[in-house]
């Protein structure tokens, strides 16, 4: 059973940028896209070891929506968590988190 | 007694085995580099033994020591020493060779056995027997220790005497002139004493020598020809004080540099019974073997056909031959015709040019000389051609040596045009370049032919001059062939139809400069507009910050504008520079490095309270490190309240203006460098550019602010300011080049305005000013026409864009603190805005903290971490074993 934790109002998110949320001690990076979707991946950047994924730049690669680590510029698919560009390292994917917006409130599933 | 005994690599009898190189100089380095590049499949190990205490360094650019390049900066590609097959031992001379036992013994007693021995001991600086040569203040000019002793002596002697020094250089060859220029740059007056009747007497004919004399005298260097040094006399305190010349006259001197020639360091070889040339040097044949088949000699110590080289190029070619031979090849050394170009001699920062190649004095029977001398412009150019005026036999160029690099490769070949066509003032037009035959050597230092350069483009996929340099090493040593190299590469790229992708990223098919022009021309104002008009997709980490920077430069999209928020990388978003653990640095602007005790106290309080690691940065300001995202507003509130503002240490923008103390306090300063530094910093603060940029201001020619290592360097003169552009430190150091001279304050600002605005408009993404200036078509001369003479008629527009920036400037932190919407960005977690990231951990180091490594004693609170006791953790213990 997915447990849904409310984390914030949708209005607290800026389009095409991320925020970090603390869900049961786990750091989740949440991104509001231009088309209104909210996506969640792990905030922990496996390459640098710092919790900074939420502070990366959102973009596209072909049809895929991406986020880039602000630390050493690795790129992940925001929907699948797949590492698309490991910047010369061995690729490591990000965990993805289910996100739902209900009545203007963002919920993260766990 | 220590015995270093590398296990003999298992391999066939034809493998190089244990190769021992005596001498860790330039040519030894080349040998190792080539062995690594080519010896992949053979069994070998190399041990290089050097007596100097440094890794092999770039002796050719030794004079740049005075520009702040130390042993590390001058080191030749040091990565070769990381290879497991290579061992470098420095600071211990080889004392003897036992050829029967095949072992060398060092002065410290280390025995190193060899299968193949390579002598690469170079030369020593020879000085004539002169009474008083041992006096303090008399030096040679060959090694890093020499130049550092020279600098130390000048500093100390100047302090003792309390006045600028009088220097003399004995020897008026290329090295002597380089040393004289160095003396001048160190603040001493210089006199050059030359026994021959002209300067650079080995390389120049009479006309060239005379033109050079005039040019050197113009620098303020006294030139004494036709006389030599006979005696040095001590001053009352025992240091050198007087130089007596052979014509009976004397010179008062406080420092004397001897540059009177070099002699091969062949003592080891002599004592071990190897054949020695009549004029010294270890005799080698075309394979570079000595009289012992297991011993080779390369570089200045090798005597081939009775001659020892005095340049690096032949030594490099010999190193290549030995590597080939060791690997079973059949390469042979054939001396290539050489040329010489004066370098490192600066007149007010501008190089004095003199160069020659081939039959300089037209000694070939029937040779014709075509000369063009301009006593007003102080230039002298001569071509020597065969009796039918078709074949190029030699050339002399003084005052303007542009022809040297393009014509020298044509030596011995058909010129293809009337010789005088090359020499006429507008003559450059006829210069051959792109159509050089494949076998012509373009870079003689690295021995690279035109064919190899073309091959680098067509076969190895190089798409830029930088790629080709890396791939072939052409142009990486003396650099004189770079203009020619650039032409060749560009022509080849075009000819090969190699579609050099100029796309910024998958979203924009053009360069930053082209996009800038489009955005400006069409008045686009947002990323959405820009991407709709010229791109695809929703952007990425490459193009978004570029567009943000362009919009900011055009004054339509302020860094803080909410519409631009998604475009900014985290640094510009958080107005702070992200550190390795995800926290940020806090660096307030400290213009001119001037800070009041009151502000210092506030910085101290903040740092203590938040447990921030604090240090003076390289840019004359104070950095506090380890501030968490959610702490930034409170920290900055304190700083802003105390009258400080953002230092933009996070932006692709002006960082800081470094200055020396200048006229107000310094006894040498001729202008108020701090005042100008502050003025420039306040003018360009916050200006966004393709990359960060730095400015330096020095109050006199001593250049204590190291301004020529900055993007914009300003150096005071008696009459105003000289401005230099395109300098860089960092990974690829480069000296800024002179853009304009003797400007008054107002004109200085205008020229810098123009330079910066033009750079912002036309540089590529993440291109610093150094490569931008270097790659600018036509170089600094062309840039000068555009920015000083306004040949494109754009200067007014350029100045206006900077004026608009100055007008619109606001402190980014003060504005942020006043805006609740923006402040919401600074939350650690959207659902727990003040909870620190639980994974942060700090460990004490030298009384402060740093991010902890795995397994170290640490605490999440840096204030506490500072005082915890550290015991070596398991991880460190393991490292120590
Ligand atoms: C100021 C200056 C400017 C120059 N400019 C140019 C230029 O523009 N173009 C150009 O082509 N050339 C130039 N040269 C010359 C160039 O530096 C030399 O040709 C080149 O360094 C020769 O290389 P090498 O390896 O044979 O000798 P070196 O580079 O001198 O190396 C020999 C090394 O062997 C060491 N050594 C000697 N004996 C022993 C021993 N018994 N045991 C251990 N180590 C020993 C020496 O200390 C030295 O470190 C310049 C030289 C100077 C000093």
mmCIF file of N, CA, C and O in Angstrom, chain B residues 668-717:
data_model
loop_
_atom_site.group_PDB
_atom_site.id
_atom_site.type_symbol
_atom_site.label_atom_id
_atom_site.label_comp_id
_atom_site.label_asym_id
_atom_site.label_seq_id
_atom_site.Cartn_x
_atom_site.Cartn_y
_atom_site.Cartn_z
ATOM 1 N N UNK B 668 57.713 53.358 -4.943
ATOM 2 C CA UNK B 668 57.943 53.237 -6.384
ATOM 3 C C UNK B 668 56.707 53.604 -7.213
ATOM 4 O O UNK B 668 56.795 53.794 -8.411
ATOM 5 N N UNK B 669 55.546 53.634 -6.578
ATOM 6 C CA UNK B 669 54.289 53.817 -7.315
ATOM 7 C C UNK B 669 54.250 55.147 -8.065
ATOM 8 O O UNK B 669 54.751 56.153 -7.574
ATOM 9 N N UNK B 670 53.665 55.111 -9.264
ATOM 10 C CA UNK B 670 53.542 56.364 -10.011
ATOM 11 C C UNK B 670 52.085 56.787 -10.199
ATOM 12 O O UNK B 670 51.816 57.876 -10.700
ATOM 13 N N UNK B 671 51.143 55.932 -9.850
ATOM 14 C CA UNK B 671 49.722 56.304 -9.913
ATOM 15 C C UNK B 671 49.006 55.662 -8.717
ATOM 16 O O UNK B 671 49.532 54.770 -8.075
ATOM 17 N N UNK B 672 47.769 56.115 -8.512
ATOM 18 C CA UNK B 672 46.967 55.606 -7.395
ATOM 19 C C UNK B 672 46.262 54.321 -7.842
ATOM 20 O O UNK B 672 45.125 54.344 -8.296
ATOM 21 N N UNK B 673 46.957 53.203 -7.691
ATOM 22 C CA UNK B 673 46.404 51.950 -8.211
ATOM 23 C C UNK B 673 45.219 51.463 -7.384
ATOM 24 O O UNK B 673 44.271 50.901 -7.925
ATOM 25 N N UNK B 674 45.240 51.681 -6.070
ATOM 26 C CA UNK B 674 44.103 51.239 -5.259
ATOM 27 C C UNK B 674 42.862 52.031 -5.656
ATOM 28 O O UNK B 674 41.786 51.469 -5.870
ATOM 29 N N UNK B 675 43.034 53.336 -5.795
ATOM 30 C CA UNK B 675 41.901 54.187 -6.187
ATOM 31 C C UNK B 675 41.308 53.725 -7.507
ATOM 32 O O UNK B 675 40.089 53.589 -7.650
ATOM 33 N N UNK B 676 42.172 53.453 -8.460
ATOM 34 C CA UNK B 676 41.676 53.000 -9.761
ATOM 35 C C UNK B 676 41.053 51.617 -9.635
ATOM 36 O O UNK B 676 40.030 51.327 -10.248
ATOM 37 N N UNK B 677 41.657 50.764 -8.796
ATOM 38 C CA UNK B 677 41.107 49.421 -8.595
ATOM 39 C C UNK B 677 39.685 49.497 -8.047
ATOM 40 O O UNK B 677 38.780 48.809 -8.523
ATOM 41 N N UNK B 678 39.485 50.360 -7.067
ATOM 42 C CA UNK B 678 38.156 50.511 -6.469
ATOM 43 C C UNK B 678 37.175 51.031 -7.523
ATOM 44 O O UNK B 678 36.058 50.533 -7.669
ATOM 45 N N UNK B 679 37.644 51.995 -8.292
ATOM 46 C CA UNK B 679 36.767 52.588 -9.298
ATOM 47 C C UNK B 679 36.320 51.531 -10.323
ATOM 48 O O UNK B 679 35.143 51.465 -10.694
ATOM 49 N N UNK B 680 37.265 50.729 -10.759
ATOM 50 C CA UNK B 680 36.932 49.695 -11.753
ATOM 51 C C UNK B 680 36.008 48.641 -11.155
ATOM 52 O O UNK B 680 35.060 48.184 -11.773
ATOM 53 N N UNK B 681 36.288 48.285 -9.896
ATOM 54 C CA UNK B 681 35.469 47.243 -9.274
ATOM 55 C C UNK B 681 34.020 47.720 -9.138
ATOM 56 O O UNK B 681 33.081 46.979 -9.402
ATOM 57 N N UNK B 682 33.851 48.971 -8.755
ATOM 58 C CA UNK B 682 32.490 49.477 -8.578
ATOM 59 C C UNK B 682 31.795 49.675 -9.928
ATOM 60 O O UNK B 682 30.579 49.627 -10.022
ATOM 61 N N UNK B 683 32.580 49.865 -10.969
ATOM 62 C CA UNK B 683 31.986 50.068 -12.279
ATOM 63 C C UNK B 683 31.474 48.748 -12.871
ATOM 64 O O UNK B 683 30.389 48.684 -13.435
ATOM 65 N N UNK B 684 32.268 47.692 -12.732
ATOM 66 C CA UNK B 684 31.933 46.453 -13.435
ATOM 67 C C UNK B 684 31.327 45.395 -12.513
ATOM 68 O O UNK B 684 31.081 44.270 -12.933
ATOM 69 N N UNK B 685 31.092 45.713 -11.244
ATOM 70 C CA UNK B 685 30.516 44.714 -10.339
ATOM 71 C C UNK B 685 29.176 44.252 -10.902
ATOM 72 O O UNK B 685 28.382 45.062 -11.395
ATOM 73 N N UNK B 686 28.963 42.949 -10.811
ATOM 74 C CA UNK B 686 27.673 42.391 -11.220
ATOM 75 C C UNK B 686 27.500 42.217 -12.717
ATOM 76 O O UNK B 686 26.496 41.666 -13.163
ATOM 77 N N UNK B 687 28.469 42.660 -13.518
ATOM 78 C CA UNK B 687 28.330 42.554 -14.975
ATOM 79 C C UNK B 687 28.468 41.097 -15.397
ATOM 80 O O UNK B 687 29.505 40.483 -15.173
ATOM 81 N N UNK B 688 27.411 40.534 -16.004
ATOM 82 C CA UNK B 688 27.446 39.129 -16.409
ATOM 83 C C UNK B 688 28.137 38.991 -17.763
ATOM 84 O O UNK B 688 27.979 39.827 -18.646
ATOM 85 N N UNK B 689 28.924 37.909 -17.904
ATOM 86 C CA UNK B 689 29.754 37.719 -19.091
ATOM 87 C C UNK B 689 29.754 36.237 -19.457
ATOM 88 O O UNK B 689 29.210 35.411 -18.722
ATOM 89 N N UNK B 690 30.362 35.878 -20.591
ATOM 90 C CA UNK B 690 30.390 34.454 -20.965
ATOM 91 C C UNK B 690 31.099 33.592 -19.925
ATOM 92 O O UNK B 690 30.857 32.410 -19.818
ATOM 93 N N UNK B 691 31.990 34.188 -19.158
ATOM 94 C CA UNK B 691 32.686 33.463 -18.107
ATOM 95 C C UNK B 691 33.073 34.499 -17.056
ATOM 96 O O UNK B 691 32.922 35.692 -17.278
ATOM 97 N N UNK B 692 33.603 34.013 -15.931
ATOM 98 C CA UNK B 692 34.049 34.979 -14.937
ATOM 99 C C UNK B 692 35.217 35.783 -15.500
ATOM 100 O O UNK B 692 35.911 35.329 -16.403
ATOM 101 N N UNK B 693 35.424 36.990 -14.995
ATOM 102 C CA UNK B 693 36.613 37.720 -15.417
ATOM 103 C C UNK B 693 37.206 38.496 -14.251
ATOM 104 O O UNK B 693 36.523 38.835 -13.298
ATOM 105 N N UNK B 694 38.519 38.714 -14.352
ATOM 106 C CA UNK B 694 39.251 39.346 -13.263
ATOM 107 C C UNK B 694 40.045 40.520 -13.809
ATOM 108 O O UNK B 694 40.448 40.520 -14.973
ATOM 109 N N UNK B 695 40.292 41.489 -12.950
ATOM 110 C CA UNK B 695 41.002 42.691 -13.370
ATOM 111 C C UNK B 695 42.126 42.935 -12.370
ATOM 112 O O UNK B 695 42.002 42.584 -11.190
ATOM 113 N N UNK B 696 43.235 43.490 -12.843
ATOM 114 C CA UNK B 696 44.324 43.833 -11.934
ATOM 115 C C UNK B 696 44.818 45.244 -12.239
ATOM 116 O O UNK B 696 44.784 45.677 -13.386
ATOM 117 N N UNK B 697 45.263 45.950 -11.216
ATOM 118 C CA UNK B 697 45.817 47.287 -11.416
ATOM 119 C C UNK B 697 47.135 47.400 -10.651
ATOM 120 O O UNK B 697 47.174 47.222 -9.435
ATOM 121 N N UNK B 698 48.207 47.686 -11.380
ATOM 122 C CA UNK B 698 49.509 47.873 -10.748
ATOM 123 C C UNK B 698 49.914 49.335 -10.822
ATOM 124 O O UNK B 698 49.730 49.977 -11.849
ATOM 125 N N UNK B 699 50.515 49.808 -9.736
ATOM 126 C CA UNK B 699 50.873 51.220 -9.646
ATOM 127 C C UNK B 699 52.192 51.586 -10.302
ATOM 128 O O UNK B 699 52.554 52.767 -10.355
ATOM 129 N N UNK B 700 52.925 50.602 -10.769
ATOM 130 C CA UNK B 700 54.130 50.907 -11.536
ATOM 131 C C UNK B 700 54.528 49.661 -12.318
ATOM 132 O O UNK B 700 53.881 48.626 -12.207
ATOM 133 N N UNK B 701 55.600 49.776 -13.081
ATOM 134 C CA UNK B 701 55.974 48.692 -13.983
ATOM 135 C C UNK B 701 56.464 47.445 -13.249
ATOM 136 O O UNK B 701 56.639 46.394 -13.846
ATOM 137 N N UNK B 702 56.672 47.571 -11.914
ATOM 138 C CA UNK B 702 57.070 46.362 -11.192
ATOM 139 C C UNK B 702 55.956 45.338 -11.148
ATOM 140 O O UNK B 702 56.187 44.174 -10.872
ATOM 141 N N UNK B 703 54.711 45.815 -11.352
ATOM 142 C CA UNK B 703 53.605 44.897 -11.579
ATOM 143 C C UNK B 703 53.302 43.994 -10.384
ATOM 144 O O UNK B 703 53.140 42.775 -10.541
ATOM 145 N N UNK B 704 53.269 44.561 -9.188
ATOM 146 C CA UNK B 704 53.012 43.720 -8.020
ATOM 147 C C UNK B 704 51.596 43.153 -7.987
ATOM 148 O O UNK B 704 51.336 42.197 -7.278
ATOM 149 N N UNK B 705 50.674 43.755 -8.720
ATOM 150 C CA UNK B 705 49.308 43.216 -8.723
ATOM 151 C C UNK B 705 49.165 42.065 -9.710
ATOM 152 O O UNK B 705 48.101 41.477 -9.821
ATOM 153 N N UNK B 706 50.244 41.749 -10.429
ATOM 154 C CA UNK B 706 50.197 40.670 -11.416
ATOM 155 C C UNK B 706 49.050 40.869 -12.393
ATOM 156 O O UNK B 706 48.312 39.959 -12.744
ATOM 157 N N UNK B 707 48.913 42.117 -12.827
ATOM 158 C CA UNK B 707 47.776 42.490 -13.671
ATOM 159 C C UNK B 707 47.803 41.795 -15.019
ATOM 160 O O UNK B 707 46.763 41.550 -15.621
ATOM 161 N N UNK B 708 48.996 41.460 -15.479
ATOM 162 C CA UNK B 708 49.046 40.835 -16.805
ATOM 163 C C UNK B 708 48.613 39.374 -16.778
ATOM 164 O O UNK B 708 48.534 38.737 -17.814
ATOM 165 N N UNK B 709 48.326 38.873 -15.588
ATOM 166 C CA UNK B 709 47.737 37.541 -15.514
ATOM 167 C C UNK B 709 46.222 37.615 -15.436
ATOM 168 O O UNK B 709 45.559 36.626 -15.183
ATOM 169 N N UNK B 710 45.671 38.817 -15.621
ATOM 170 C CA UNK B 710 44.218 38.987 -15.487
ATOM 171 C C UNK B 710 43.576 39.199 -16.866
ATOM 172 O O UNK B 710 44.252 39.501 -17.836
ATOM 173 N N UNK B 711 42.251 39.104 -16.881
ATOM 174 C CA UNK B 711 41.545 39.341 -18.135
ATOM 175 C C UNK B 711 41.771 40.767 -18.617
ATOM 176 O O UNK B 711 41.916 41.017 -19.803
ATOM 177 N N UNK B 712 41.748 41.692 -17.660
ATOM 178 C CA UNK B 712 42.102 43.065 -17.990
ATOM 179 C C UNK B 712 43.175 43.495 -16.993
ATOM 180 O O UNK B 712 42.973 43.416 -15.786
ATOM 181 N N UNK B 713 44.321 43.926 -17.508
ATOM 182 C CA UNK B 713 45.410 44.344 -16.634
ATOM 183 C C UNK B 713 45.723 45.810 -16.893
ATOM 184 O O UNK B 713 45.875 46.226 -18.033
ATOM 185 N N UNK B 714 45.790 46.580 -15.823
ATOM 186 C CA UNK B 714 46.072 48.000 -15.961
ATOM 187 C C UNK B 714 47.387 48.267 -15.241
ATOM 188 O O UNK B 714 47.545 47.881 -14.087
ATOM 189 N N UNK B 715 48.333 48.876 -15.935
ATOM 190 C CA UNK B 715 49.633 49.139 -15.326
ATOM 191 C C UNK B 715 49.973 50.615 -15.474
ATOM 192 O O UNK B 715 49.910 51.169 -16.581
ATOM 193 N N UNK B 716 50.300 51.232 -14.343
ATOM 194 C CA UNK B 716 50.561 52.674 -14.340
ATOM 195 C C UNK B 716 51.862 52.991 -15.064
ATOM 196 O O UNK B 716 52.835 52.239 -14.995
ATOM 197 N N UNK B 717 51.870 54.112 -15.764
ATOM 198 C CA UNK B 717 53.101 54.639 -16.344
ATOM 199 C C UNK B 717 53.240 56.076 -15.832
ATOM 200 O O UNK B 717 52.324 56.599 -15.187
#
